[in-house]
CSV table of C-alpha atoms and ligand atoms in Angstrom, one decimal:
chain,number,residue,atom,x,y,z
E,1,MET,CA,62.7,-99.1,77.0
E,2,LYS,CA,63.4,-98.3,80.7
E,3,SER,CA,65.8,-100.5,82.6
E,4,TYR,CA,63.2,-102.0,84.8
E,5,GLU,CA,60.9,-102.8,81.8
E,6,LYS,CA,63.8,-104.7,80.2
E,7,LEU,CA,64.0,-106.8,83.4
E,8,LEU,CA,60.3,-107.9,82.9
E,9,GLN,CA,60.9,-108.6,79.2
E,10,ASP,CA,64.1,-110.6,79.9
E,11,ASN,CA,62.2,-112.5,82.7
E,12,LYS,CA,59.6,-113.8,80.2
E,13,THR,CA,62.4,-114.9,77.8
E,14,TRP,CA,64.2,-116.6,80.7
E,15,ALA,CA,61.1,-118.4,81.9
E,16,ALA,CA,60.2,-119.6,78.4
E,17,ALA,CA,63.8,-120.9,77.8
E,18,GLN,CA,63.7,-122.8,81.2
E,19,ILE,CA,60.5,-124.5,80.2
E,20,GLU,CA,61.9,-125.4,76.7
E,21,LYS,CA,65.0,-126.9,78.3
E,22,ASP,CA,63.1,-128.7,81.1
E,23,PRO,CA,59.3,-128.7,81.0
E,24,GLY,CA,59.0,-129.7,84.6
E,25,TYR,CA,61.4,-127.1,85.9
E,26,PHE,CA,59.0,-124.8,87.7
E,27,GLU,CA,56.6,-127.5,88.8
E,28,ARG,CA,59.5,-129.1,90.6
E,29,LEU,CA,60.9,-126.0,92.2
E,30,VAL,CA,57.5,-125.1,93.6
E,31,HIS,CA,57.8,-128.1,95.9
E,32,LEU,CA,61.5,-127.7,96.6
E,33,GLN,CA,62.6,-125.3,99.3
E,34,THR,CA,65.1,-127.5,101.0
E,35,PRO,CA,68.5,-125.7,100.7
E,36,GLU,CA,71.3,-127.0,102.8
E,37,ILE,CA,73.1,-123.7,102.8
E,38,LEU,CA,72.5,-120.2,104.2
E,39,TRP,CA,74.5,-117.6,102.4
E,40,ILE,CA,75.1,-114.2,104.0
E,41,GLY,CA,76.8,-112.0,101.4
E,42,CYS,CA,77.3,-108.4,100.4
E,43,SER,CA,74.6,-106.5,98.6
E,44,ASP,CA,77.2,-105.6,95.9
E,45,SER,CA,75.6,-106.3,92.5
E,46,ARG,CA,78.9,-108.0,91.3
E,47,VAL,CA,78.6,-110.8,93.9
E,48,PRO,CA,75.4,-112.8,93.1
E,49,ALA,CA,75.4,-116.0,95.2
E,50,ASN,CA,73.9,-118.4,92.7
E,51,GLN,CA,75.9,-117.3,89.7
E,52,ILE,CA,79.4,-117.4,91.3
E,53,THR,CA,78.7,-120.8,92.9
E,54,GLY,CA,77.0,-122.3,89.8
E,55,THR,CA,74.0,-123.2,92.0
E,56,GLU,CA,70.4,-123.3,90.9
E,57,PRO,CA,67.3,-121.8,92.5
E,58,GLY,CA,66.4,-124.0,95.5
E,59,GLU,CA,70.0,-124.6,96.5
E,60,ILE,CA,71.0,-121.6,98.6
E,61,PHE,CA,68.9,-119.5,101.1
E,62,VAL,CA,70.2,-116.0,100.7
E,63,HIS,CA,70.6,-112.9,102.9
E,64,ARG,CA,72.6,-109.9,101.7
E,65,ASN,CA,73.5,-106.6,103.3
E,66,VAL,CA,76.1,-103.9,103.0
E,67,ALA,CA,79.5,-105.6,103.7
E,68,ASN,CA,77.9,-108.9,104.8
E,69,LEU,CA,77.5,-108.1,108.5
E,70,VAL,CA,76.0,-110.2,111.3
E,71,ILE,CA,74.7,-107.7,113.9
E,72,ASN,CA,73.0,-109.0,116.9
E,73,THR,CA,70.2,-106.4,116.9
E,74,ASP,CA,69.4,-106.8,113.2
E,75,VAL,CA,65.9,-108.3,113.2
E,76,ASN,CA,66.1,-108.9,109.4
E,77,LEU,CA,69.3,-111.0,109.6
E,78,LEU,CA,68.2,-112.8,112.8
E,79,SER,CA,64.9,-113.8,111.3
E,80,VAL,CA,66.6,-115.2,108.3
E,81,LEU,CA,69.1,-117.1,110.5
E,82,ASP,CA,66.3,-118.4,112.8
E,83,PHE,CA,64.3,-119.7,109.8
E,84,ALA,CA,67.3,-121.2,108.1
E,85,ALA,CA,68.6,-122.9,111.3
E,86,ASN,CA,65.3,-124.0,112.8
E,87,HIS,CA,63.0,-124.6,109.9
E,88,LEU,CA,65.1,-125.3,106.8
E,89,LYS,CA,67.7,-127.0,109.1
E,90,VAL,CA,70.6,-125.9,107.0
E,91,ARG,CA,73.9,-127.7,107.4
E,92,HIS,CA,76.2,-124.8,106.5
E,93,VAL,CA,76.2,-121.1,106.9
E,94,ILE,CA,78.5,-119.2,104.6
E,95,VAL,CA,79.5,-115.6,105.2
E,96,CYS,CA,81.0,-114.4,101.9
E,97,GLY,CA,82.7,-111.1,101.6
E,98,HIS,CA,84.6,-109.8,98.6
E,99,TYR,CA,87.8,-108.1,97.9
E,100,GLY,CA,87.3,-104.5,96.9
E,101,CYS,CA,84.2,-104.2,99.0
E,102,GLY,CA,83.0,-100.6,99.0
E,103,GLY,CA,81.3,-100.8,102.4
E,104,VAL,CA,84.6,-102.0,104.0
E,105,LYS,CA,86.5,-99.2,102.2
E,106,ALA,CA,84.0,-96.6,103.4
E,107,ALA,CA,84.4,-97.7,107.0
E,108,ILE,CA,88.1,-96.9,106.9
E,109,THR,CA,87.7,-93.3,105.7
E,110,LYS,CA,86.8,-90.4,108.0
E,111,ASN,CA,83.8,-89.5,105.8
E,112,ASP,CA,80.5,-88.7,107.4
E,113,PHE,CA,78.0,-90.8,105.4
E,114,LYS,CA,75.2,-89.5,107.6
E,115,PRO,CA,73.4,-91.3,110.4
E,116,VAL,CA,72.1,-94.5,109.0
E,117,LEU,CA,75.2,-95.6,107.0
E,118,ASN,CA,77.4,-94.3,109.8
E,119,MET,CA,75.6,-96.6,112.2
E,120,TRP,CA,76.1,-99.6,109.9
E,121,LEU,CA,79.7,-98.9,109.1
E,122,ARG,CA,80.6,-98.4,112.7
E,123,ASN,CA,80.6,-102.2,113.1
E,124,ILE,CA,83.4,-102.5,110.5
E,125,LYS,CA,85.4,-99.8,112.3
E,126,ASP,CA,85.1,-101.9,115.4
E,127,VAL,CA,86.5,-104.9,113.5
E,128,TYR,CA,89.5,-102.7,112.5
E,129,ARG,CA,90.1,-101.6,116.1
E,130,LEU,CA,90.1,-105.3,117.2
E,131,HIS,CA,92.9,-106.0,114.6
E,132,ARG,CA,94.6,-102.6,114.6
E,133,GLN,CA,98.0,-103.9,115.3
E,134,GLU,CA,98.0,-106.3,112.3
E,135,LEU,CA,96.3,-103.9,110.0
E,136,ASP,CA,98.4,-100.9,110.8
E,137,GLU,CA,101.5,-102.9,109.9
E,138,VAL,CA,100.3,-103.5,106.3
E,139,ASP,CA,102.1,-100.9,104.1
E,140,SER,CA,99.9,-100.9,101.0
E,141,GLU,CA,96.5,-99.3,101.4
E,142,ASP,CA,94.8,-101.8,99.1
E,143,ASP,CA,96.4,-104.7,100.9
E,144,ARG,CA,95.2,-103.3,104.3
E,145,TRP,CA,91.7,-102.9,102.8
E,146,ASN,CA,91.6,-106.5,101.6
E,147,ARG,CA,93.0,-107.9,104.8
E,148,LEU,CA,90.2,-106.0,106.6
E,149,VAL,CA,87.7,-107.7,104.2
E,150,GLU,CA,89.0,-111.1,105.4
E,151,LEU,CA,89.0,-110.1,109.1
E,152,ASN,CA,85.5,-108.7,108.8
E,153,VAL,CA,84.3,-112.1,107.5
E,154,GLN,CA,86.1,-113.8,110.4
E,155,GLU,CA,84.4,-111.5,112.9
E,156,GLN,CA,81.0,-112.2,111.4
E,157,ILE,CA,81.6,-115.9,111.9
E,158,PHE,CA,82.3,-115.2,115.5
E,159,ASN,CA,79.1,-113.1,115.6
E,160,LEU,CA,77.1,-116.0,114.3
E,161,ALA,CA,78.5,-118.3,117.0
E,162,LYS,CA,77.6,-115.8,119.6
E,163,THR,CA,73.9,-116.1,118.9
E,164,SER,CA,71.7,-118.5,120.9
E,165,ILE,CA,70.1,-119.5,117.5
E,166,ILE,CA,73.5,-121.1,116.4
E,167,GLN,CA,74.4,-122.4,119.8
E,168,ARG,CA,71.1,-124.1,120.2
E,169,ALA,CA,71.4,-125.8,116.8
E,170,TRP,CA,74.9,-126.9,117.6
E,171,LYS,CA,73.8,-128.3,120.9
E,172,GLU,CA,70.7,-130.1,119.6
E,173,GLU,CA,71.7,-131.2,116.2
E,174,GLN,CA,75.5,-130.6,115.8
E,175,ARG,CA,75.0,-128.3,112.8
E,176,PRO,CA,75.5,-125.9,111.0
E,177,ASP,CA,79.2,-125.6,110.3
E,178,LEU,CA,80.2,-121.9,109.7
E,179,HIS,CA,82.3,-120.9,106.8
E,180,GLY,CA,84.0,-117.5,106.1
E,181,TRP,CA,84.8,-116.9,102.4
E,182,VAL,CA,86.1,-114.0,100.3
E,183,TYR,CA,85.3,-113.7,96.6
E,184,GLY,CA,87.7,-112.1,94.2
E,185,LEU,CA,86.2,-109.6,91.8
E,186,LYS,CA,89.3,-109.8,89.6
E,187,ASP,CA,89.4,-113.6,89.1
E,188,GLY,CA,86.0,-114.8,90.2
E,189,ILE,CA,87.6,-117.2,92.7
E,190,ILE,CA,86.3,-117.7,96.2
E,191,LYS,CA,89.0,-118.1,99.0
E,192,PRO,CA,88.0,-119.8,102.2
E,193,VAL,CA,89.5,-117.7,105.1
E,194,TYR,CA,87.9,-119.0,108.2
E,195,GLU,CA,85.9,-122.1,109.3
E,196,MET,CA,84.2,-123.0,112.5
E,197,LYS,CA,82.7,-126.5,112.8
E,198,ALA,CA,79.5,-127.0,114.8
E,199,GLY,CA,80.2,-127.2,118.4
E,200,THR,CA,83.5,-125.3,118.4
E,201,PRO,CA,84.1,-123.8,121.9
E,202,ILE,CA,83.9,-120.0,121.9
E,203,ASP,CA,84.8,-117.4,124.5
E,204,PRO,CA,82.8,-118.5,127.6
E,205,LEU,CA,81.5,-115.0,128.0
E,206,TYR,CA,79.2,-115.5,125.0
E,207,GLU,CA,78.2,-119.1,125.8
E,208,TYR,CA,74.6,-119.8,127.0
E,209,ASP,CA,74.3,-122.8,129.3
E,210,ASP,CA,70.4,-122.8,129.6
E,211,LEU,CA,69.6,-123.3,125.9
C,301,ZN,ZN1,80.7,-105.3,99.4
């Protein structure tokens, strides 16, 4: 059996098991798209949002990309953010990176990954440059890599706060709070590394006063 065919077979088994456990399961979920949380995570297959947080379908609205970046020209990310903030009215946005992130590691090499990936990874190189002094002082390569993972998450929280989408939601409804987390592949534990409550003042350069 091909790998994708096994997915379809396992899906049938899963659906049947859900119904056996709870006959009203799907019926209920159809009418339930009211998550309080938007999750922006890495596409890495080892960091599935629901499994590592023990949450069920319907509880987290998810966007994932390489190295969990918030880029202000990314229509995909911004559409998800707009929908989550203005329609689902989420109360929390979590950016969750992970130690051992291949995207972050790739960004600190000098390898040419060709145009599209180079464009994407450039954003992580910029995070390194912003924190060069601290990062250059870390002796171990792995520690430097993992610290960059944390700082990258922190910068993505700033990037969220710079958007008019977040600033408008903060002004009108004092939500959502922004949370920067890092997941450990080795122990499965999530470490909170940065938090920004709704309404936190940011660099005035990025503030909109005509929202
Ligand atoms: Zn990753």
